[in-house]
Amino acid sequence: DLTHRPELQRLLAAIRGKAEEQALKVALLKSLKRARYDPQPLGHYGLAKANYLHFTSPIRRYADLVVHRALGRARSPIAPDGLPRKRDAYHLDMAEIASIAEHISATERNAADAEIDATQMKKLEFFQRQLAQRNPEIFRAAIVDVRNYGLMVELPDALITGLVHVSSLTDDFYLFEPARRQLIGRRSRKRFSVGDEVSVFVARVDAFKRQVDFAIALASNTSRKTRRSNRPPGITHRAQ
């Protein structure tokens, strides 16, 4: 039960160092619910804190201001008009707090989605330029899923996931083994499995669908420059 933090910690410890570690971590992150604001003290799952609220941070959020104002009301018995506050005025109405929590949760999700979209567009522009190069760069990647139509790979240096279509694997005819989630070469018995590290280059960019397809780089091509930087030039993104 991953709703209990100790269970999650045991899972992460169990997969540490295994070939499937990165793929399982990605799947785990996708399975977690997004954080939200709530008028009730639900704690903080990531920090394992039973009591938690926003108060201040490098960026001041509206949630911080709501708390500051509530404390200000409670500390000051005098209202702005100079008259004594009623005791009930020290506290915001719970319905009002619930409405604020719902609103700022929605606006935070919208802002995060907009940032993701903008970052993805910049990444697509970068890989589009790679297509135009005579000798496109080789990128290191990890296989995070295997399907009957190809390999889903993640580039850790660019934080992007793309498809290596089975039709681009021209060195053999590959069959899908669903039980083990592998592609197996009919002649060579070469296997592609979740967790395998591969070298890839850009094969296709679909800006409309916001998708990038890659192809496996042959051993003779991997002598070309392989990108090792933390991110493609010109791309700014936050850790996710």
XYZ file of N, CA and C in Angstrom:
720
model
N 0.853 -1.187 0.000
C 0.000 0.000 0.000
C 0.897 1.248 0.000
N 0.996 1.923 -1.163
C 1.912 3.051 -1.295
C 1.366 4.338 -0.686
N 0.157 4.279 -0.111
C -0.323 5.451 0.623
C 0.404 5.572 1.959
N 1.085 4.511 2.370
C 1.887 4.538 3.591
C 3.347 4.747 3.216
N 3.931 5.795 3.757
C 5.294 6.168 3.391
C 6.320 5.052 3.623
N 6.274 4.301 4.741
C 7.254 3.220 4.919
C 7.219 2.192 3.794
N 6.007 1.907 3.273
C 5.898 0.958 2.168
C 6.595 1.503 0.928
N 6.433 2.792 0.689
C 7.085 3.425 -0.452
C 8.601 3.374 -0.301
N 9.079 3.637 0.898
C 10.522 3.597 1.140
C 11.080 2.193 0.938
N 10.314 1.178 1.356
C 10.763 -0.205 1.159
C 10.815 -0.552 -0.322
N 9.834 -0.061 -1.085
C 9.832 -0.313 -2.525
C 11.046 0.318 -3.188
N 11.330 1.575 -2.856
C 12.473 2.263 -3.453
C 13.782 1.573 -3.089
N 13.867 1.082 -1.862
C 15.078 0.372 -1.451
C 15.220 -0.947 -2.201
N 14.090 -1.609 -2.474
C 14.125 -2.911 -3.140
C 14.565 -2.807 -4.595
N 14.256 -1.683 -5.259
C 14.595 -1.558 -6.682
C 15.910 -0.824 -6.902
N 16.528 -0.328 -5.821
C 17.765 0.437 -5.970
C 18.853 -0.426 -6.623
N 19.442 0.119 -7.688
C 20.535 -0.567 -8.361
C 20.107 -1.549 -9.428
N 18.815 -1.827 -9.534
C 18.335 -2.766 -10.543
C 18.181 -2.061 -11.887
N 18.184 -2.856 -12.953
C 18.085 -2.284 -14.298
C 16.777 -1.526 -14.485
N 15.736 -1.979 -13.813
C 14.412 -1.365 -13.984
C 14.189 -0.174 -13.063
N 15.210 0.238 -12.308
C 15.020 1.273 -11.290
C 14.436 2.559 -11.874
N 15.036 3.090 -12.936
C 14.578 4.355 -13.495
C 13.152 4.252 -14.012
N 12.843 3.167 -14.727
C 11.498 2.996 -15.278
C 10.461 2.905 -14.168
N 10.783 2.180 -13.106
C 9.840 2.040 -12.000
C 9.660 3.352 -11.245
N 10.728 4.133 -11.115
C 10.608 5.431 -10.454
C 9.703 6.364 -11.251
N 9.851 6.355 -12.581
C 9.002 7.189 -13.436
C 7.544 6.775 -13.286
N 7.291 5.456 -13.314
C 5.923 4.963 -13.164
C 5.355 5.322 -11.797
N 6.196 5.260 -10.778
C 5.752 5.596 -9.422
C 5.373 7.066 -9.319
N 6.206 7.936 -9.885
C 5.907 9.369 -9.841
C 4.593 9.678 -10.551
N 4.356 9.011 -11.678
C 3.127 9.254 -12.431
C 1.899 8.764 -11.674
N 2.089 7.785 -10.799
C 0.953 7.227 -10.067
C 0.546 8.085 -8.868
N 1.443 8.958 -8.427
C 1.142 9.781 -7.253
C 0.166 10.900 -7.602
N -0.705 11.211 -6.682
C -1.645 12.304 -6.892
C -0.928 13.645 -6.790
N -1.462 14.621 -7.515
C -0.909 15.967 -7.414
C -1.233 16.562 -6.049
N -0.301 17.385 -5.570
C -0.539 18.072 -4.303
C -1.669 19.086 -4.466
N -2.378 19.326 -3.400
C -3.457 20.316 -3.424
C -3.542 20.989 -2.061
N -4.144 22.165 -2.067
C -4.390 22.886 -0.823
C -5.733 22.438 -0.248
N -5.811 22.419 1.068
C -7.031 21.957 1.714
C -7.201 22.713 3.035
N -8.438 23.026 3.400
C -8.642 23.734 4.678
C -8.384 22.848 5.893
N -8.369 21.533 5.693
C -8.122 20.618 6.802
C -6.627 20.295 6.907
N -6.116 20.053 8.111
C -4.688 19.738 8.298
C -4.377 18.296 7.896
N -4.143 18.087 6.608
C -3.905 16.738 6.097
C -2.438 16.335 6.137
N -1.556 17.263 6.493
C -0.136 16.945 6.548
C 0.520 17.028 5.182
N 1.775 16.605 5.132
C 2.566 16.644 3.892
C 3.130 15.251 3.646
N 2.688 14.619 2.561
C 3.093 13.236 2.285
C 4.588 13.142 2.020
N 5.104 14.030 1.169
C 6.508 13.962 0.782
C 7.457 14.194 1.938
N 7.090 15.092 2.843
C 7.940 15.404 3.995
C 7.629 14.536 5.213
N 6.585 13.719 5.096
C 6.164 12.851 6.209
C 5.862 13.668 7.462
N 5.180 14.800 7.265
C 4.805 15.663 8.384
C 3.291 15.611 8.592
N 2.888 15.329 9.820
C 1.457 15.294 10.115
C 0.866 16.693 10.148
N 1.662 17.681 10.578
C 1.210 19.068 10.649
C 2.071 19.913 9.717
N 1.430 20.530 8.733
C 2.186 21.289 7.737
C 1.285 22.359 7.143
N 1.863 23.555 6.952
C 1.162 24.586 6.191
C 2.201 25.483 5.530
N 1.759 26.187 4.493
C 2.645 27.142 3.826
C 2.767 28.392 4.690
N 3.976 28.891 4.806
C 4.159 30.138 5.550
C 5.062 31.108 4.798
N 6.194 30.669 4.331
C 7.054 31.517 3.508
C 7.986 30.615 2.716
N 8.558 31.162 1.679
C 9.433 30.399 0.793
C 10.175 31.404 -0.077
N 11.129 30.954 -0.880
C 11.797 31.907 -1.796
C 10.811 32.654 -2.681
N 9.721 31.982 -3.026
C 8.638 32.683 -3.725
C 7.439 32.720 -2.778
N 6.828 33.869 -2.656
C 5.691 33.974 -1.744
C 4.421 33.616 -2.499
N 3.755 32.594 -2.027
C 2.528 32.138 -2.663
C 1.319 32.723 -1.941
N 0.188 32.669 -2.622
C -1.021 33.210 -2.009
C -1.390 32.424 -0.752
N -1.063 31.129 -0.750
C -1.325 30.331 0.458
C -0.580 30.902 1.661
N 0.645 31.391 1.435
C 1.396 32.023 2.522
C 0.656 33.253 3.048
N 0.165 34.065 2.116
C -0.505 35.308 2.512
C -1.785 35.038 3.294
N -2.504 33.984 2.912
C -3.721 33.633 3.651
C -3.380 33.341 5.111
N -2.297 32.604 5.333
C -1.870 32.275 6.698
C -1.414 33.530 7.431
N -0.620 34.384 6.745
C -0.137 35.618 7.374
C -1.308 36.489 7.832
N -2.301 36.623 6.974
C -3.437 37.488 7.299
C -4.255 36.913 8.453
N -4.399 35.583 8.467
C -5.147 34.957 9.564
C -4.430 35.180 10.891
N -3.105 35.046 10.882
C -2.335 35.293 12.103
C -2.402 36.762 12.509
N -2.373 37.626 11.496
C -2.464 39.053 11.794
C -3.774 39.410 12.454
N -4.865 38.808 11.979
C -6.158 39.068 12.592
C -6.187 38.572 14.040
N -5.614 37.397 14.249
C -5.646 36.818 15.596
C -4.775 37.602 16.571
N -3.678 38.191 16.078
C -2.744 38.906 16.952
C -3.232 40.306 17.290
N -3.994 40.892 16.379
C -4.410 42.278 16.591
C -5.889 42.338 16.971
N -6.212 42.791 18.172
C -7.616 42.887 18.574
C -8.322 44.105 17.992
N -7.560 44.970 17.303
C -8.138 46.195 16.761
C -8.269 46.065 15.244
N -9.458 46.329 14.738
C -9.707 46.280 13.303
C -9.135 47.527 12.638
N -8.991 47.526 11.295
C -8.454 48.699 10.599
C -9.250 49.970 10.850
N -10.552 49.849 11.158
C -11.356 51.045 11.414
C -11.195 51.555 12.845
N -10.320 50.913 13.630
C -10.057 51.361 14.991
C -10.972 50.777 16.036
N -11.957 50.010 15.624
C -12.887 49.402 16.571
C -12.388 48.018 16.977
N -12.729 47.584 18.164
C -12.311 46.238 18.596
C -12.903 45.169 17.676
N -12.090 44.164 17.378
C -12.581 43.058 16.556
C -13.495 42.161 17.398
N -14.489 41.605 16.743
C -15.257 40.552 17.376
C -14.414 39.282 17.369
N -14.602 38.440 18.342
C -13.778 37.234 18.447
C -13.919 36.368 17.193
N -15.133 36.277 16.636
C -15.351 35.462 15.441
C -14.568 35.989 14.252
N -14.226 37.271 14.281
C -13.516 37.863 13.145
C -12.055 37.441 13.105
N -11.573 36.810 14.194
C -10.186 36.350 14.200
C -9.968 35.226 13.182
N -11.035 34.540 12.851
C -10.900 33.352 12.020
C -11.689 33.516 10.725
N -11.074 33.091 9.630
C -11.785 33.093 8.356
C -12.886 32.043 8.387
N -13.929 32.307 7.647
C -14.992 31.333 7.490
C -14.435 30.111 6.759
N -14.737 28.894 7.246
C -14.187 27.680 6.647
C -14.628 27.502 5.202
N -15.826 27.938 4.890
C -16.282 27.851 3.503
C -15.433 28.748 2.609
N -15.056 29.921 3.144
C -14.204 30.834 2.384
C -12.812 30.234 2.183
N -12.269 29.618 3.234
C -10.955 28.990 3.123
C -10.996 27.843 2.111
N -12.066 27.048 2.145
C -12.198 25.938 1.196
C -12.243 26.455 -0.235
N -12.948 27.563 -0.443
C -13.025 28.156 -1.777
C -11.659 28.657 -2.238
N -10.929 29.309 -1.325
C -9.584 29.795 -1.653
C -8.664 28.618 -1.983
N -8.730 27.555 -1.166
C -7.877 26.382 -1.386
C -8.137 25.757 -2.749
N -9.403 25.640 -3.108
C -9.749 25.060 -4.408
C -9.248 25.942 -5.551
N -9.403 27.253 -5.380
C -8.997 28.182 -6.440
C -7.489 28.175 -6.649
N -6.716 28.267 -5.567
C -5.264 28.339 -5.751
C -4.692 26.977 -6.157
N -5.365 25.885 -5.813
C -4.940 24.573 -6.315
C -5.096 24.524 -7.829
N -6.224 25.047 -8.323
C -6.475 25.042 -9.766
C -5.501 25.948 -10.505
N -5.256 27.149 -9.966
C -4.344 28.068 -10.654
C -2.909 27.547 -10.625
N -2.531 26.856 -9.550
C -1.181 26.280 -9.492
C -1.026 25.167 -10.524
N -2.065 24.351 -10.687
C -2.012 23.300 -11.712
C -1.918 23.912 -13.098
N -2.684 24.975 -13.336
C -2.636 25.644 -14.643
C -1.250 26.204 -14.922
N -0.640 26.817 -13.911
C 0.698 27.383 -14.084
C 1.723 26.287 -14.354
N 1.612 25.171 -13.620
C 2.548 24.056 -13.824
C 2.385 23.457 -15.214
N 1.132 23.308 -15.663
C 0.889 22.757 -17.001
C 1.428 23.685 -18.081
N 1.269 24.996 -17.882
C 1.784 25.959 -18.857
C 3.307 25.896 -18.926
N 3.950 25.739 -17.774
C 5.410 25.630 -17.746
C 5.878 24.366 -18.458
N 5.170 23.261 -18.226
C 5.520 22.003 -18.894
C 5.368 22.136 -20.401
N 4.266 22.758 -20.846
C 4.034 22.938 -22.281
C 5.113 23.808 -22.913
N 5.477 24.902 -22.241
C 6.500 25.797 -22.782
C 7.851 25.092 -22.870
N 8.182 24.331 -21.835
C 9.445 23.590 -21.836
C 9.458 22.550 -22.941
N 8.327 21.857 -23.123
C 8.246 20.839 -24.170
C 8.429 21.455 -25.550
N 7.851 22.621 -25.774
C 8.002 23.299 -27.063
C 9.458 23.634 -27.342
N 10.176 24.102 -26.326
C 11.593 24.428 -26.499
C 12.416 23.172 -26.780
N 12.060 22.089 -26.123
C 12.757 20.834 -26.394
C 12.525 20.385 -27.836
N 11.284 20.513 -28.299
C 10.976 20.130 -29.677
C 11.762 20.979 -30.666
N 11.899 22.269 -30.367
C 12.692 23.145 -31.235
C 14.144 22.677 -31.285
N 14.668 22.283 -30.138
C 16.052 21.801 -30.087
C 16.222 20.545 -30.934
N 15.320 19.584 -30.778
C 15.449 18.337 -31.534
C 15.137 18.541 -33.013
N 14.297 19.528 -33.334
C 14.052 19.854 -34.738
C 15.338 20.335 -35.392
N 16.123 21.131 -34.678
C 17.411 21.581 -35.214
C 18.370 20.409 -35.383
N 18.260 19.426 -34.495
C 19.103 18.243 -34.627
C 18.831 17.510 -35.937
N 17.572 17.467 -36.339
C 17.214 16.800 -37.595
C 17.885 17.449 -38.790
N 18.078 18.758 -38.711
C 18.655 19.489 -39.840
C 20.170 19.349 -39.917
N 20.783 18.826 -38.875
C 22.236 18.700 -38.874
C 22.683 17.496 -39.693
N 23.829 17.647 -40.313
C 24.369 16.549 -41.117
C 24.753 15.368 -40.234
N 25.342 15.655 -39.096
C 25.715 14.619 -38.137
C 25.039 14.909 -36.797
N 23.788 14.488 -36.629
C 23.080 14.769 -35.375
C 23.772 14.100 -34.193
N 23.603 14.697 -33.039
C 24.261 14.184 -31.843
C 23.651 12.858 -31.392
N 24.481 12.083 -30.721
C 24.034 10.831 -30.124
C 23.719 11.097 -28.652
N 22.579 10.594 -28.195
C 22.147 10.799 -26.816
C 22.060 9.458 -26.092
N 22.437 9.472 -24.839
C 22.249 8.263 -24.034
C 20.798 8.230 -23.560
N 20.244 7.040 -23.504
C 18.842 6.883 -23.141
C 18.659 5.572 -22.391
N 17.543 5.491 -21.683
C 17.183 4.265 -20.971
C 15.814 3.812 -21.453
N 15.653 2.526 -21.653
C 14.359 1.978 -22.062
C 13.451 1.924 -20.834
N 12.321 2.625 -20.908
C 11.394 2.669 -19.771
C 10.144 1.830 -20.012
N 9.935 1.405 -21.253
C 8.808 0.515 -21.555
C 9.071 -0.149 -22.898
N 8.543 -1.350 -23.050
C 8.657 -2.088 -24.310
C 7.251 -2.472 -24.740
N 6.916 -2.137 -25.975
C 5.592 -2.443 -26.503
C 5.740 -3.167 -27.834
N 4.639 -3.660 -28.357
C 4.735 -4.443 -29.588
C 5.160 -3.596 -30.782
N 5.017 -2.285 -30.683
C 5.384 -1.420 -31.799
C 6.711 -0.694 -31.583
N 7.378 -0.934 -30.458
C 8.675 -0.292 -30.284
C 9.081 -0.113 -28.835
N 10.093 0.710 -28.660
C 10.680 0.957 -27.350
C 10.391 2.385 -26.918
N 9.927 2.556 -25.690
C 9.802 3.885 -25.121
C 11.095 4.178 -24.373
N 11.775 5.243 -24.770
C 13.063 5.571 -24.160
C 12.991 6.946 -23.511
N 13.750 7.103 -22.443
C 13.840 8.393 -21.760
C 15.273 8.885 -21.820
N 15.438 10.151 -22.214
C 16.751 10.780 -22.243
C 16.933 11.536 -20.934
N 17.745 11.042 -20.019
C 17.875 11.695 -18.713
C 18.470 13.089 -18.787
N 19.312 13.356 -19.802
C 19.921 14.677 -19.906
C 18.944 15.722 -20.435
N 17.884 15.279 -21.115
C 16.904 16.212 -21.671
C 15.544 16.086 -21.007
N 15.378 15.087 -20.144
C 14.097 14.845 -19.477
C 12.957 14.788 -20.487
N 13.119 13.936 -21.487
C 12.084 13.763 -22.495
C 11.977 12.284 -22.830
N 10.764 11.854 -23.135
C 10.502 10.467 -23.497
C 10.061 10.411 -24.950
N 10.560 9.430 -25.683
C 10.204 9.281 -27.082
C 10.151 7.818 -27.476
N 9.744 7.586 -28.707
C 9.557 6.228 -29.219
C 10.658 5.856 -30.193
N 11.189 4.650 -30.027
C 12.017 4.021 -31.058
C 11.114 2.991 -31.723
N 10.595 3.327 -32.907
C 9.634 2.436 -33.559
C 10.322 1.159 -34.002
N 9.593 0.051 -33.899
C 10.178 -1.246 -34.236
C 10.645 -1.293 -35.684
N 10.022 -0.504 -36.549
C 10.420 -0.506 -37.962
C 11.803 0.087 -38.170
N 12.300 0.851 -37.181
C 13.639 1.434 -37.312
C 14.733 0.462 -36.880
N 14.351 -0.669 -36.297
C 15.323 -1.688 -35.890
C 15.569 -2.613 -37.078
N 16.450 -2.196 -37.959
C 16.620 -2.864 -39.253
C 17.650 -3.987 -39.245
N 18.336 -4.191 -38.114
C 19.360 -5.237 -38.095
C 18.778 -6.632 -37.933
N 17.464 -6.712 -37.606
C 16.821 -8.009 -37.414
C 15.313 -7.787 -37.433
N 14.568 -8.889 -37.412
C 13.119 -8.803 -37.270
C 12.800 -9.105 -35.810
N 12.214 -8.119 -35.125
C 12.030 -8.243 -33.682
C 10.595 -8.648 -33.334
N 10.499 -9.622 -32.429
C 9.220 -10.124 -31.955
C 8.991 -9.644 -30.524
N 7.750 -9.326 -30.218
C 7.404 -8.828 -28.889
C 7.086 -9.986 -27.962
N 7.732 -10.005 -26.821
C 7.473 -10.997 -25.777
C 6.737 -10.294 -24.640
N 5.389 -10.384 -24.611
C 4.621 -9.586 -23.644
C 4.870 -9.964 -22.192
N 5.105 -11.242 -21.904
C 5.280 -11.665 -20.514
C 6.502 -11.012 -19.887
N 7.572 -10.880 -20.665
C 8.803 -10.275 -20.150
C 8.980 -8.840 -20.620
N 8.044 -8.374 -21.435
C 8.115 -7.030 -22.011
C 9.478 -6.821 -22.663
N 9.739 -7.646 -23.667
C 10.989 -7.584 -24.405
C 10.708 -7.628 -25.901
N 11.617 -7.026 -26.664
C 11.676 -7.250 -28.104
C 12.872 -8.158 -28.347
N 12.642 -9.264 -29.063
C 13.681 -10.267 -29.265
C 13.912 -10.456 -30.758
N 15.171 -10.339 -31.179
C 15.512 -10.535 -32.582
C 15.327 -11.991 -32.988
N 14.604 -12.223 -34.090
C 14.323 -13.595 -34.525
C 15.604 -14.348 -34.868
N 16.530 -13.692 -35.534
C 17.764 -14.343 -35.976
C 18.857 -14.258 -34.919
N 19.100 -13.046 -34.429
C 20.233 -12.826 -33.525
C 19.915 -13.143 -32.066
N 18.614 -13.216 -31.718
C 18.155 -13.378 -30.338
C 18.551 -12.193 -29.460
N 18.893 -11.091 -30.094
C 19.202 -9.870 -29.353
C 17.940 -9.396 -28.651
N 18.091 -8.901 -27.435
C 16.936 -8.511 -26.636
C 17.010 -7.040 -26.223
N 15.865 -6.409 -26.266
C 15.707 -5.068 -25.703
C 14.731 -5.185 -24.539
N 15.176 -4.787 -23.342
C 14.362 -4.937 -22.135
C 14.277 -3.614 -21.385
N 13.263 -3.502 -20.530
C 13.129 -2.325 -19.671
C 14.373 -2.197 -18.799
N 14.930 -0.990 -18.762
C 16.122 -0.732 -17.975
C 17.399 -0.735 -18.780
N 17.364 -1.292 -20.003
C 18.566 -1.298 -20.843
C 18.956 0.125 -21.218
N 20.246 0.389 -21.256
C 20.745 1.673 -21.735
C 21.105 1.547 -23.209
N 20.698 2.537 -23.983
C 20.952 2.543 -25.422
C 21.423 3.930 -25.838
N 22.015 4.004 -27.018
C 22.402 5.285 -27.613
C 21.457 5.558 -28.769
N 20.922 6.775 -28.826
C 19.914 7.099 -29.834
C 20.218 8.439 -30.488
N 19.600 8.649 -31.643
C 19.621 9.956 -32.292
C 18.208 10.269 -32.761
N 17.951 11.529 -33.056
C 16.603 11.971 -33.433
C 16.256 11.454 -34.821
N 15.069 10.855 -34.949
C 14.610 10.345 -36.238
C 13.445 11.153 -36.799
N 12.590 11.686 -35.924
C 11.417 12.428 -36.395
C 10.895 13.303 -35.271
N 10.397 14.472 -35.640
C 9.781 15.388 -34.681
C 8.406 15.778 -35.200
N 7.388 15.582 -34.383
C 6.029 15.990 -34.727
C 5.637 17.103 -33.764
N 5.799 18.341 -34.226
C 5.529 19.486 -33.360
C 4.054 19.577 -32.996
N 3.168 19.166 -33.912
C 1.733 19.257 -33.650
C 1.332 18.307 -32.519
N 1.830 17.072 -32.573
C 1.517 16.094 -31.530
C 2.470 16.188 -30.338
N 3.506 17.017 -30.486
C 4.526 17.195 -29.446
C 5.203 15.867 -29.105
N 5.631 15.185 -30.165
C 6.272 13.890 -30.000
C 7.611 13.876 -30.722
N 8.544 13.102 -30.163
C 9.849 12.909 -30.782
C 10.086 11.413 -30.924
N 10.480 10.999 -32.126
C 10.875 9.615 -32.351
C 12.387 9.553 -32.452
N 12.943 8.483 -31.942
C 14.386 8.281 -31.981
C 14.705 6.989 -32.717
N 15.974 6.807 -33.022
C 16.461 5.568 -33.622
C 17.715 5.146 -32.878
N 17.920 3.832 -32.799
C 19.104 3.307 -32.131
C 20.335 3.621 -32.974
N 21.361 4.176 -32.330
C 22.607 4.482 -33.033
C 23.436 3.212 -33.164
N 23.927 2.950 -34.368
C 24.791 1.801 -34.587
C 26.116 2.014 -33.875
N 26.778 0.922 -33.565
C 28.048 1.012 -32.839
C 29.056 1.862 -33.586
N 29.010 1.832 -34.924
C 29.964 2.605 -35.720
C 29.709 4.096 -35.634
N 28.482 4.469 -35.202
C 28.135 5.890 -35.125
C 28.305 6.468 -33.728
N 28.463 5.613 -32.739
C 28.522 6.123 -31.373
C 29.830 6.822 -31.066
N 30.768 6.785 -32.001
C 32.008 7.536 -31.807
C 31.786 9.024 -32.000
N 30.623 9.374 -32.603
C 30.292 10.781 -32.725
C 30.017 11.344 -31.349
N 30.029 12.662 -31.266
C 29.855 13.331 -29.978
C 28.549 12.901 -29.315
N 28.654 12.450 -28.081
C 27.495 12.082 -27.287
C 27.250 13.157 -26.254
N 26.001 13.635 -26.172
C 25.697 14.726 -25.248
C 25.754 14.229 -23.824
N 26.500 14.963 -22.985
C 26.630 14.619 -21.575
C 26.170 15.742 -20.662
N 25.795 16.879 -21.214
C 25.389 18.003 -20.379
C 24.064 17.686 -19.711
N 23.727 18.483 -18.718
C 22.514 18.229 -17.962
C 21.256 18.562 -18.741
N 21.356 19.402 -19.754
C 20.182 19.767 -20.538
C 20.628 20.310 -21.881
N 19.784 20.186 -22.906
C 20.118 20.770 -24.197
C 20.247 22.276 -24.089
N 21.126 22.903 -24.896
C 21.305 24.348 -24.802
C 20.019 25.091 -25.108
N 19.811 26.156 -24.341
C 18.640 26.989 -24.596
C 17.380 26.494 -23.925
N 17.472 25.366 -23.190
C 16.292 24.816 -22.538
C 16.392 25.050 -21.038
N 15.375 25.626 -20.485
C 15.340 25.848 -19.044
C 14.134 25.126 -18.488
N 14.342 24.321 -17.484
C 13.218 23.637 -16.879
C 13.535 23.342 -15.433
N 12.491 23.117 -14.653
C 12.688 22.783 -13.257
C 12.663 21.271 -13.102
N 13.219 20.821 -12.008
C 13.182 19.393 -11.733
C 11.747 18.972 -11.483
N 11.389 17.761 -11.960
C 10.018 17.309 -11.832
C 9.957 16.065 -10.991
